[in-house]
Amino acid sequence: MNLYLGIDFGTSGARAVAIHTDGTIQAEAEYPFEEAALAASWEKALFSLIEQIPLEVRGEIKAIAIDGTSSTVLLCDHPGKPVAEPILYNDARGVEVMERLRKIAPPNHTVLSATSSLAKLLWFLQNLGQVQGSTPTIQNYYFLHQADWLAFLLHGKLGISDYHNALKLGYDVENLCYPEWLLNLDLPVNLPEVIDPGTPVAELKPEISTNFGLPKHCLVYAGTTDSIAAFLASGAKSPGEASTSLGSTLVLKLLSRTRVDDAKYGIYSHRLGDLWLVGGASNTGGAVLRKFFTDAELESLSNQIDAEKESQLDYYPLLKEGDRFPINDPHLPPRLEPRPDNPVEFLHGLLESIARIEARGYQLLQQLGSTPLTRVYTAGGGAKNPAWTKIRGRYLQVPIVPPMHTAAAYGSALLAMRGLDIK
C-alpha cells in the first residue's frame, strides 16, 4: 500500500495527514504551539507529528511534503543550525530596510513589503551582529524558509526551496530563475536553490528512517506555503475556480490561465504548474466580527438576518487602520459607523460589507486580466454561517461550495502524491 504524508506548519500549530492513493485519510495528527515559535519548537513539533502517526501507517509512507507559513524565514550555518531565531510571516521589522529595498527592486514588485522574505533577509544582514552579540562571519550562512528548513531536517540537503516559498524572496516564477537585479546585489549568504513544488529532493536520512519506522526509500518532496496547500486541499482545479478563506482575515485565490501582479492593489500570482494562482488578502474578516460578538451571538443573530434583503449600512470593517487588498493603503481608516441599536442590523451590515469587499476583490482580479470567476470554495469559520453564504451569493453570482478538505496538511499530502498535477 502506497501512502503519502503531508505536514502543515500554520500560525497556531502543526498538523499531519497521511492519505492513500485513492485520497482517503489513513491517519491524522496535530501539535498546537504553546510556546514562542522558536526553531527548536518547530523541530519538536515535526518529530512529534511523525511519532503520532501509527507505526503500521508510517511503514507504508512513500513520500512526504511540508508546507510552512509564507515569508517565515531563518538563517542557518553550514551544518544547518539556526544562527538566530526565525522571523515570522507577519513580522514587519523589515520596514527598517524599505528605503533600500525600493532602490533595489522593480516598481510594484511583490518584495516591496515590510514582511517579504527579501526585506527580512536585508534586515538580518543589517542587524545580525546585534542579534548575536558578536561580529558574525556570514559567508557560509544559508537563508531558508520555514518549510525548507523542516524538510532539510528529514532529507539533509541544505539550501533547497520551492518557487512558492521563494516568490517573496524575489525569485522570478515566470522564467524560473533569480532575476539579475537580485543576483547583482552579491549578497553574502547562500540563497536557496529553487525547484518546482512537489518534486523529489532526496530520500530520508537513514537515521530518520530507522528512528521513526519510515521506509528507507521514502522521498521528501519540495513543499509549498500553507495557504497554497489549503487551496490544493479545497478541490479547486479548473481555471475560474477560486478559494475564499473566511478566517480572521479574508484571503482570495483564483486559479487563472493568466498571471496578474500589481502591488498597487496588493495582488500577486503564484505559479501553479502551467496555471497561476492569483489573489490577495484583506485585513477584514472574522477578527472584526469577534470584536463585537461572541461565537454564540454570531450564530444566534445570524439566524435572524434576512439574507435576501440588502443592508443599507456601508462599512469597511477593520480592527485598526490599514488594508492590503483590494485597497492597498496602510492608512485606510476603519469605517464602522453609524452603528444601529439593533445588533441584528449591525451584524447584517458587517457581513454585507465584508461580502462587498470579497466581491470587489474578485472583480478587480478579473478587470486586471484573470480568468473569469466560475465557482468559489469557501473555508474558515465564516464558511459555516448560512446567512453570510447567502449574502455572498448575491454579490458573487457564482456557486459557493464547501471545500473537499479544509486541512492544509491534506493539500501537502496531495503534493507528495502527485506534485502540481491538479487536473
CSV table of C-alpha atoms in Angstrom, one decimal:
chain,number,residue,atom,x,y,z
A,1,MET,CA,0.0,0.0,0.0
A,2,ASN,CA,1.4,3.4,-1.0
A,3,LEU,CA,0.7,6.2,1.5
A,4,TYR,CA,1.6,9.9,1.4
A,5,LEU,CA,2.3,12.2,4.3
A,6,GLY,CA,1.5,15.9,4.3
A,7,ILE,CA,2.8,18.1,7.1
A,8,ASP,CA,1.4,21.6,7.7
A,9,PHE,CA,3.0,24.3,9.8
A,10,GLY,CA,0.4,27.0,10.2
A,11,THR,CA,0.0,30.0,12.5
A,12,SER,CA,-1.5,28.3,15.6
A,13,GLY,CA,0.0,24.8,15.3
A,14,ALA,CA,1.3,22.0,13.1
A,15,ARG,CA,-0.7,19.1,11.6
A,16,ALA,CA,-0.1,15.9,9.6
A,17,VAL,CA,-2.3,13.9,7.3
A,18,ALA,CA,-1.5,10.5,5.7
A,19,ILE,CA,-3.5,9.6,2.7
A,20,HIS,CA,-3.9,6.6,0.4
A,21,THR,CA,-3.5,6.9,-3.4
A,22,ASP,CA,-7.4,7.0,-3.6
A,23,GLY,CA,-7.4,10.1,-1.4
A,24,THR,CA,-8.8,8.6,1.7
A,25,ILE,CA,-7.3,9.7,5.0
A,26,GLN,CA,-5.4,6.9,6.8
A,27,ALA,CA,-4.1,8.9,9.9
A,28,GLU,CA,-4.0,12.4,11.3
A,29,ALA,CA,-2.0,14.2,14.0
A,30,GLU,CA,-1.7,17.7,15.4
A,31,TYR,CA,0.6,19.7,17.6
A,32,PRO,CA,-0.6,23.1,19.0
A,33,PHE,CA,2.0,25.8,19.5
A,34,GLU,CA,2.0,26.8,23.2
A,35,GLU,CA,5.4,28.4,23.2
A,36,ALA,CA,7.2,31.1,21.2
A,37,ALA,CA,7.7,29.9,17.6
A,38,LEU,CA,11.4,29.1,18.0
A,39,ALA,CA,13.2,26.8,15.6
A,40,ALA,CA,13.6,24.2,18.4
A,41,SER,CA,9.9,24.1,18.9
A,42,TRP,CA,9.4,23.5,15.2
A,43,GLU,CA,11.8,20.6,15.2
A,44,LYS,CA,10.0,19.2,18.3
A,45,ALA,CA,6.6,19.6,16.5
A,46,LEU,CA,7.8,17.9,13.3
A,47,PHE,CA,9.0,14.8,15.0
A,48,SER,CA,6.1,14.7,17.4
A,49,LEU,CA,3.7,14.6,14.4
A,50,ILE,CA,5.6,11.8,12.8
A,51,GLU,CA,5.5,9.8,16.0
A,52,GLN,CA,1.8,10.3,16.4
A,53,ILE,CA,1.2,8.5,13.1
A,54,PRO,CA,0.6,4.8,13.8
A,55,LEU,CA,3.6,2.7,13.1
A,56,GLU,CA,1.7,0.5,10.6
A,57,VAL,CA,0.9,3.6,8.6
A,58,ARG,CA,4.4,5.1,8.9
A,59,GLY,CA,5.8,1.9,7.4
A,60,GLU,CA,3.8,2.4,4.2
A,61,ILE,CA,4.7,6.1,3.5
A,62,LYS,CA,6.2,6.6,0.1
A,63,ALA,CA,6.7,10.4,0.1
A,64,ILE,CA,6.4,13.4,2.4
A,65,ALA,CA,5.9,17.1,1.6
A,66,ILE,CA,5.8,20.0,4.1
A,67,ASP,CA,4.2,23.4,3.9
A,68,GLY,CA,5.0,26.4,6.0
A,69,THR,CA,3.8,30.0,6.6
A,70,SER,CA,4.8,32.3,3.7
A,71,SER,CA,7.8,34.5,4.4
A,72,THR,CA,8.7,32.9,7.7
A,73,VAL,CA,12.4,32.7,7.4
A,74,LEU,CA,15.7,31.9,9.2
A,75,LEU,CA,19.5,32.0,8.7
A,76,CYS,CA,21.5,28.8,9.2
A,77,ASP,CA,25.1,27.9,9.4
A,78,HIS,CA,26.8,25.4,7.1
A,79,PRO,CA,25.7,22.4,9.2
A,80,GLY,CA,22.1,23.7,9.1
A,81,LYS,CA,21.9,25.1,12.7
A,82,PRO,CA,19.9,28.4,13.0
A,83,VAL,CA,22.2,31.2,13.9
A,84,ALA,CA,19.4,33.4,15.2
A,85,GLU,CA,15.7,32.9,15.9
A,86,PRO,CA,13.4,32.8,12.9
A,87,ILE,CA,11.5,35.9,11.7
A,88,LEU,CA,7.8,35.1,11.4
A,89,TYR,CA,5.5,35.7,8.4
A,90,ASN,CA,3.7,38.7,10.0
A,91,ASP,CA,6.8,40.4,11.5
A,92,ALA,CA,7.2,43.8,9.9
A,93,ARG,CA,10.7,44.7,11.2
A,94,GLY,CA,11.7,44.9,7.5
A,95,VAL,CA,10.2,48.4,7.5
A,96,GLU,CA,13.7,49.5,8.5
A,97,VAL,CA,15.1,48.5,5.1
A,98,MET,CA,12.2,49.6,2.9
A,99,GLU,CA,14.1,52.6,1.5
A,100,ARG,CA,16.9,50.4,0.4
A,101,LEU,CA,14.5,47.8,-1.0
A,102,ARG,CA,12.8,50.4,-3.1
A,103,LYS,CA,16.1,51.3,-4.7
A,104,ILE,CA,16.8,47.6,-5.5
A,105,ALA,CA,13.6,46.0,-6.7
A,106,PRO,CA,11.5,47.0,-9.7
A,107,PRO,CA,8.4,49.2,-9.1
A,108,ASN,CA,5.3,47.3,-7.8
A,109,HIS,CA,7.3,44.1,-7.2
A,110,THR,CA,6.0,41.6,-4.6
A,111,VAL,CA,9.1,42.0,-2.4
A,112,LEU,CA,8.2,45.6,-1.8
A,113,SER,CA,6.6,44.8,1.6
A,114,ALA,CA,8.0,45.1,5.1
A,115,THR,CA,7.0,41.4,5.6
A,116,SER,CA,8.5,40.0,2.4
A,117,SER,CA,11.3,37.4,2.7
A,118,LEU,CA,13.8,39.7,1.0
A,119,ALA,CA,13.0,42.5,3.4
A,120,LYS,CA,13.7,40.1,6.3
A,121,LEU,CA,16.9,39.0,4.7
A,122,LEU,CA,18.2,42.5,4.4
A,123,TRP,CA,17.2,43.2,8.0
A,124,PHE,CA,19.1,40.1,9.1
A,125,LEU,CA,22.2,41.3,7.2
A,126,GLN,CA,22.0,44.7,8.8
A,127,ASN,CA,21.3,43.6,12.3
A,128,LEU,CA,22.7,40.1,12.8
A,129,GLY,CA,25.7,41.2,14.8
A,130,GLN,CA,23.5,43.0,17.2
A,131,VAL,CA,21.2,39.9,17.5
A,132,GLN,CA,24.1,37.6,18.1
A,133,GLY,CA,26.1,39.9,20.3
A,134,SER,CA,29.2,39.5,18.1
A,135,THR,CA,30.5,40.2,14.7
A,136,PRO,CA,29.2,37.3,12.5
A,137,THR,CA,31.0,35.6,9.6
A,138,ILE,CA,28.1,35.1,7.3
A,139,GLN,CA,29.7,33.9,4.1
A,140,ASN,CA,28.7,30.3,4.7
A,141,TYR,CA,25.2,31.0,6.0
A,142,TYR,CA,22.1,29.8,4.3
A,143,PHE,CA,18.9,31.8,4.0
A,144,LEU,CA,15.9,29.4,4.2
A,145,HIS,CA,12.1,29.5,4.6
A,146,GLN,CA,10.3,27.5,7.3
A,147,ALA,CA,9.3,24.7,5.0
A,148,ASP,CA,12.8,24.5,3.5
A,149,TRP,CA,14.5,24.0,6.9
A,150,LEU,CA,11.9,21.5,8.2
A,151,ALA,CA,12.4,19.4,5.0
A,152,PHE,CA,16.2,19.6,5.5
A,153,LEU,CA,15.8,18.0,8.9
A,154,LEU,CA,14.3,15.0,7.1
A,155,HIS,CA,16.5,14.7,4.0
A,156,GLY,CA,19.7,16.5,5.0
A,157,LYS,CA,20.1,18.5,1.8
A,158,LEU,CA,20.7,22.1,2.9
A,159,GLY,CA,19.6,25.1,0.8
A,160,ILE,CA,16.7,23.7,-1.3
A,161,SER,CA,13.4,25.7,-1.7
A,162,ASP,CA,10.4,25.8,-3.9
A,163,TYR,CA,9.1,28.5,-6.1
A,164,HIS,CA,6.0,29.2,-3.9
A,165,ASN,CA,8.1,30.0,-0.9
A,166,ALA,CA,10.7,31.8,-2.9
A,167,LEU,CA,8.3,34.2,-4.6
A,168,LYS,CA,8.6,36.9,-1.9
A,169,LEU,CA,12.3,36.5,-1.9
A,170,GLY,CA,12.3,37.9,-5.4
A,171,TYR,CA,12.5,34.7,-7.4
A,172,ASP,CA,11.2,35.0,-11.0
A,173,VAL,CA,8.5,32.4,-11.1
A,174,GLU,CA,7.7,33.0,-14.8
A,175,ASN,CA,11.3,32.4,-16.0
A,176,LEU,CA,12.2,30.1,-13.1
A,177,CYS,CA,15.4,31.9,-12.1
A,178,TYR,CA,16.7,34.6,-9.8
A,179,PRO,CA,16.5,37.9,-11.6
A,180,GLU,CA,19.6,39.9,-12.4
A,181,TRP,CA,18.7,42.8,-10.1
A,182,LEU,CA,18.7,40.3,-7.2
A,183,LEU,CA,21.9,38.5,-8.2
A,184,ASN,CA,23.7,41.8,-8.8
A,185,LEU,CA,23.3,42.5,-5.0
A,186,ASP,CA,26.0,39.9,-4.4
A,187,LEU,CA,24.5,39.1,-1.1
A,188,PRO,CA,26.9,37.5,1.4
A,189,VAL,CA,24.7,34.5,2.0
A,190,ASN,CA,23.7,31.3,0.1
A,191,LEU,CA,20.2,31.8,-1.4
A,192,PRO,CA,18.3,28.6,-1.8
A,193,GLU,CA,18.3,26.5,-4.9
A,194,VAL,CA,14.7,26.8,-6.1
A,195,ILE,CA,12.8,23.8,-7.7
A,196,ASP,CA,9.2,23.1,-8.5
A,197,PRO,CA,6.9,22.3,-5.6
A,198,GLY,CA,6.1,18.7,-5.4
A,199,THR,CA,9.3,17.4,-7.0
A,200,PRO,CA,11.6,14.9,-5.2
A,201,VAL,CA,14.6,16.3,-3.3
A,202,ALA,CA,16.1,13.2,-1.6
A,203,GLU,CA,15.3,10.1,0.4
A,204,LEU,CA,15.1,10.4,4.2
A,205,LYS,CA,18.3,10.5,6.1
A,206,PRO,CA,19.0,6.9,7.2
A,207,GLU,CA,18.8,7.8,10.9
A,208,ILE,CA,15.3,9.3,10.4
A,209,SER,CA,14.1,6.2,8.6
A,210,THR,CA,15.5,4.0,11.4
A,211,ASN,CA,14.3,6.1,14.4
A,212,PHE,CA,10.8,6.6,13.2
A,213,GLY,CA,10.0,3.4,11.3
A,214,LEU,CA,9.7,5.0,7.9
A,215,PRO,CA,10.7,3.2,4.7
A,216,LYS,CA,14.4,3.8,3.9
A,217,HIS,CA,13.4,4.8,0.3
A,218,CYS,CA,10.7,7.3,1.4
A,219,LEU,CA,11.2,10.5,-0.6
A,220,VAL,CA,10.9,14.1,0.7
A,221,TYR,CA,9.4,16.4,-1.9
A,222,ALA,CA,9.7,20.1,-2.3
A,223,GLY,CA,6.9,21.8,-0.4
A,224,THR,CA,4.8,24.9,-0.6
A,225,THR,CA,3.1,27.6,1.6
A,226,ASP,CA,0.3,26.9,4.0
A,227,SER,CA,-2.3,28.9,2.0
A,228,ILE,CA,-1.5,27.2,-1.3
A,229,ALA,CA,-1.6,23.8,0.5
A,230,ALA,CA,-5.1,24.7,1.7
A,231,PHE,CA,-6.1,25.7,-1.9
A,232,LEU,CA,-4.9,22.3,-3.2
A,233,ALA,CA,-6.9,20.6,-0.5
A,234,SER,CA,-10.1,22.5,-1.4
A,235,GLY,CA,-10.7,20.6,-4.6
A,236,ALA,CA,-10.5,23.7,-6.9
A,237,LYS,CA,-8.7,22.5,-10.0
A,238,SER,CA,-10.1,24.3,-13.1
A,239,PRO,CA,-9.3,27.9,-14.3
A,240,GLY,CA,-12.0,30.2,-12.9
A,241,GLU,CA,-12.4,28.2,-9.7
A,242,ALA,CA,-11.4,30.1,-6.5
A,243,SER,CA,-10.9,29.7,-2.8
A,244,THR,CA,-12.0,32.2,-0.2
A,245,SER,CA,-10.8,31.8,3.3
A,246,LEU,CA,-13.2,33.4,5.8
A,247,GLY,CA,-10.9,33.2,8.9
A,248,SER,CA,-9.6,36.0,11.0
A,249,THR,CA,-8.8,37.8,7.7
A,250,LEU,CA,-10.2,37.5,4.2
A,251,VAL,CA,-8.0,35.7,1.7
A,252,LEU,CA,-8.9,35.2,-2.0
A,253,LYS,CA,-7.2,32.9,-4.5
A,254,LEU,CA,-8.4,32.4,-8.1
A,255,LEU,CA,-7.0,29.8,-10.5
A,256,SER,CA,-6.2,31.6,-13.7
A,257,ARG,CA,-4.7,31.0,-17.2
A,258,THR,CA,-3.1,34.4,-17.0
A,259,ARG,CA,-0.8,36.0,-14.4
A,260,VAL,CA,-1.8,39.2,-12.6
A,261,ASP,CA,0.6,41.1,-10.4
A,262,ASP,CA,0.0,44.6,-9.1
A,263,ALA,CA,1.5,45.7,-5.8
A,264,LYS,CA,-0.6,48.9,-6.0
A,265,TYR,CA,-3.7,46.7,-5.2
A,266,GLY,CA,-1.9,44.1,-3.1
A,267,ILE,CA,-2.3,41.5,-5.9
A,268,TYR,CA,0.3,38.8,-6.7
A,269,SER,CA,0.4,35.5,-8.6
A,270,HIS,CA,1.8,32.2,-7.6
A,271,ARG,CA,2.8,29.8,-10.3
A,272,LEU,CA,0.8,26.5,-10.2
A,273,GLY,CA,2.3,24.3,-12.9
A,274,ASP,CA,1.1,25.9,-16.2
A,275,LEU,CA,-1.5,28.0,-14.4
A,276,TRP,CA,-1.5,30.9,-12.0
A,277,LEU,CA,-3.0,31.3,-8.5
A,278,VAL,CA,-3.9,35.0,-8.4
A,279,GLY,CA,-5.1,36.7,-5.3
A,280,GLY,CA,-4.7,38.9,-2.3
A,281,ALA,CA,-5.5,39.2,1.4
A,282,SER,CA,-7.6,41.8,3.2
A,283,ASN,CA,-7.4,42.7,6.9
A,284,THR,CA,-11.2,42.5,7.2
A,285,GLY,CA,-12.8,39.3,8.3
A,286,GLY,CA,-13.7,37.2,11.4
A,287,ALA,CA,-11.4,39.0,13.8
A,288,VAL,CA,-13.5,42.2,13.3
A,289,LEU,CA,-16.7,40.2,14.0
A,290,ARG,CA,-15.3,38.8,17.2
A,291,LYS,CA,-14.5,42.2,18.5
A,292,PHE,CA,-18.2,42.9,18.7
A,293,PHE,CA,-19.8,39.4,19.1
A,294,THR,CA,-19.2,36.1,20.8
A,295,ASP,CA,-19.4,32.9,18.7
A,296,ALA,CA,-22.8,32.1,20.3
A,297,GLU,CA,-24.1,35.6,19.4
A,298,LEU,CA,-22.8,35.3,15.9
A,299,GLU,CA,-24.8,32.1,15.4
A,300,SER,CA,-27.9,33.4,17.1
A,301,LEU,CA,-28.0,36.8,15.5
A,302,SER,CA,-27.1,35.4,12.0
A,303,ASN,CA,-30.2,33.2,12.2
A,304,GLN,CA,-32.3,36.4,12.5
A,305,ILE,CA,-30.9,38.1,9.4
A,306,ASP,CA,-33.0,38.3,6.2
A,307,ALA,CA,-30.1,37.4,3.9
A,308,GLU,CA,-32.2,38.1,0.8
A,309,LYS,CA,-32.5,41.8,1.8
A,310,GLU,CA,-29.6,44.1,1.2
A,311,SER,CA,-28.3,46.0,4.2
A,312,GLN,CA,-28.0,49.7,3.6
A,313,LEU,CA,-25.1,50.0,6.1
A,314,ASP,CA,-21.9,50.7,4.3
A,315,TYR,CA,-18.9,49.7,6.4
A,316,TYR,CA,-15.2,49.0,5.8
A,317,PRO,CA,-14.7,46.6,8.8
A,318,LEU,CA,-11.1,46.7,10.1
A,319,LEU,CA,-9.7,46.3,13.6
A,320,LYS,CA,-7.2,49.1,13.0
A,321,GLU,CA,-6.0,51.5,10.3
A,322,GLY,CA,-4.8,49.9,7.1
A,323,ASP,CA,-5.7,47.3,4.5
A,324,ARG,CA,-3.7,45.3,1.9
A,325,PHE,CA,-6.3,44.3,-0.7
A,326,PRO,CA,-8.4,45.2,-2.7
A,327,ILE,CA,-7.4,48.6,-1.3
A,328,ASN,CA,-3.7,48.6,-0.5
A,329,ASP,CA,-3.5,51.5,1.9
A,330,PRO,CA,-1.7,51.3,5.2
A,331,HIS,CA,-3.6,54.4,6.4
A,332,LEU,CA,-7.1,53.3,5.3
A,333,PRO,CA,-9.4,54.1,8.3
A,334,PRO,CA,-11.9,51.5,9.7
A,335,ARG,CA,-15.5,52.5,8.9
A,336,LEU,CA,-17.9,51.1,11.4
A,337,GLU,CA,-20.5,53.9,11.8
A,338,PRO,CA,-23.3,54.5,12.1
A,339,ARG,CA,-24.0,51.7,14.5
A,340,PRO,CA,-27.6,50.8,14.9
A,341,ASP,CA,-29.0,49.9,18.3
A,342,ASN,CA,-30.3,46.6,16.9
A,343,PRO,CA,-27.4,44.0,17.0
A,344,VAL,CA,-29.0,42.0,14.2
A,345,GLU,CA,-28.9,45.1,11.9
A,346,PHE,CA,-25.3,45.8,12.9
A,347,LEU,CA,-24.1,42.2,12.2
A,348,HIS,CA,-26.1,42.3,8.9
A,349,GLY,CA,-24.2,45.4,7.9
A,350,LEU,CA,-20.8,43.9,8.8
A,351,LEU,CA,-21.5,40.7,6.9
A,352,GLU,CA,-22.8,42.6,3.9
A,353,SER,CA,-19.8,44.9,3.9
A,354,ILE,CA,-17.2,42.1,4.1
A,355,ALA,CA,-19.1,40.3,1.2
A,356,ARG,CA,-18.8,43.6,-0.8
A,357,ILE,CA,-15.1,43.6,-0.2
A,358,GLU,CA,-14.8,40.0,-1.3
A,359,ALA,CA,-16.8,40.7,-4.5
A,360,ARG,CA,-14.7,43.8,-5.2
A,361,GLY,CA,-11.6,41.7,-4.8
A,362,TYR,CA,-12.7,39.1,-7.4
A,363,GLN,CA,-13.9,41.9,-9.7
A,364,LEU,CA,-10.6,43.6,-9.5
A,365,LEU,CA,-8.7,40.4,-10.4
A,366,GLN,CA,-10.9,39.9,-13.4
A,367,GLN,CA,-10.6,43.6,-14.5
A,368,LEU,CA,-6.8,43.2,-14.4
A,369,GLY,CA,-6.9,40.1,-16.7
A,370,SER,CA,-7.5,36.9,-14.7
A,371,THR,CA,-9.7,34.1,-15.9
A,372,PRO,CA,-13.4,34.9,-15.1
A,373,LEU,CA,-14.7,33.5,-11.8
A,374,THR,CA,-16.9,30.4,-12.1
A,375,ARG,CA,-17.1,28.9,-8.6
A,376,VAL,CA,-15.9,29.7,-5.1
A,377,TYR,CA,-14.8,27.1,-2.5
A,378,THR,CA,-15.0,28.6,1.0
A,379,ALA,CA,-13.1,27.6,4.1
A,380,GLY,CA,-12.6,29.1,7.5
A,381,GLY,CA,-15.0,29.7,10.4
A,382,GLY,CA,-17.2,32.0,8.2
A,383,ALA,CA,-18.0,29.2,5.8
A,384,LYS,CA,-20.3,27.7,8.4
A,385,ASN,CA,-22.6,30.8,8.5
A,386,PRO,CA,-25.6,30.1,6.2
A,387,ALA,CA,-26.8,33.8,6.2
A,388,TRP,CA,-23.3,35.0,5.2
A,389,THR,CA,-23.1,32.4,2.4
A,390,LYS,CA,-26.5,33.7,1.0
A,391,ILE,CA,-25.3,37.3,1.2
A,392,ARG,CA,-22.1,36.5,-0.5
A,393,GLY,CA,-24.0,34.6,-3.2
A,394,ARG,CA,-26.0,37.8,-4.1
A,395,TYR,CA,-22.7,39.6,-4.8
A,396,LEU,CA,-20.6,36.8,-6.4
A,397,GLN,CA,-23.3,35.4,-8.6
A,398,VAL,CA,-21.5,32.0,-8.9
A,399,PRO,CA,-21.9,28.8,-6.9
A,400,ILE,CA,-20.4,28.8,-3.4
A,401,VAL,CA,-19.4,25.4,-2.3
A,402,PRO,CA,-17.6,23.8,0.7
A,403,PRO,CA,-14.1,22.6,0.1
A,404,MET,CA,-13.4,18.9,-0.4
A,405,HIS,CA,-10.9,19.1,2.6
A,406,THR,CA,-10.1,22.0,4.8
A,407,ALA,CA,-6.7,20.9,6.2
A,408,ALA,CA,-3.6,22.4,4.5
A,409,ALA,CA,-1.8,19.2,5.5
A,410,TYR,CA,-4.1,17.3,3.1
A,411,GLY,CA,-3.0,19.6,0.3
A,412,SER,CA,0.6,18.9,1.1
A,413,ALA,CA,-0.1,15.1,1.1
A,414,LEU,CA,-1.6,15.6,-2.4
A,415,LEU,CA,1.6,17.5,-3.4
A,416,ALA,CA,3.7,14.5,-2.2
A,417,MET,CA,1.4,12.1,-4.2
A,418,ARG,CA,1.0,13.9,-7.5
A,419,GLY,CA,3.0,17.1,-7.5
A,420,LEU,CA,1.3,20.1,-9.1
A,421,ASP,CA,-0.9,18.0,-11.4
A,422,ILE,CA,-4.2,19.3,-10.1
A,423,LYS,CA,-6.3,18.2,-13.1
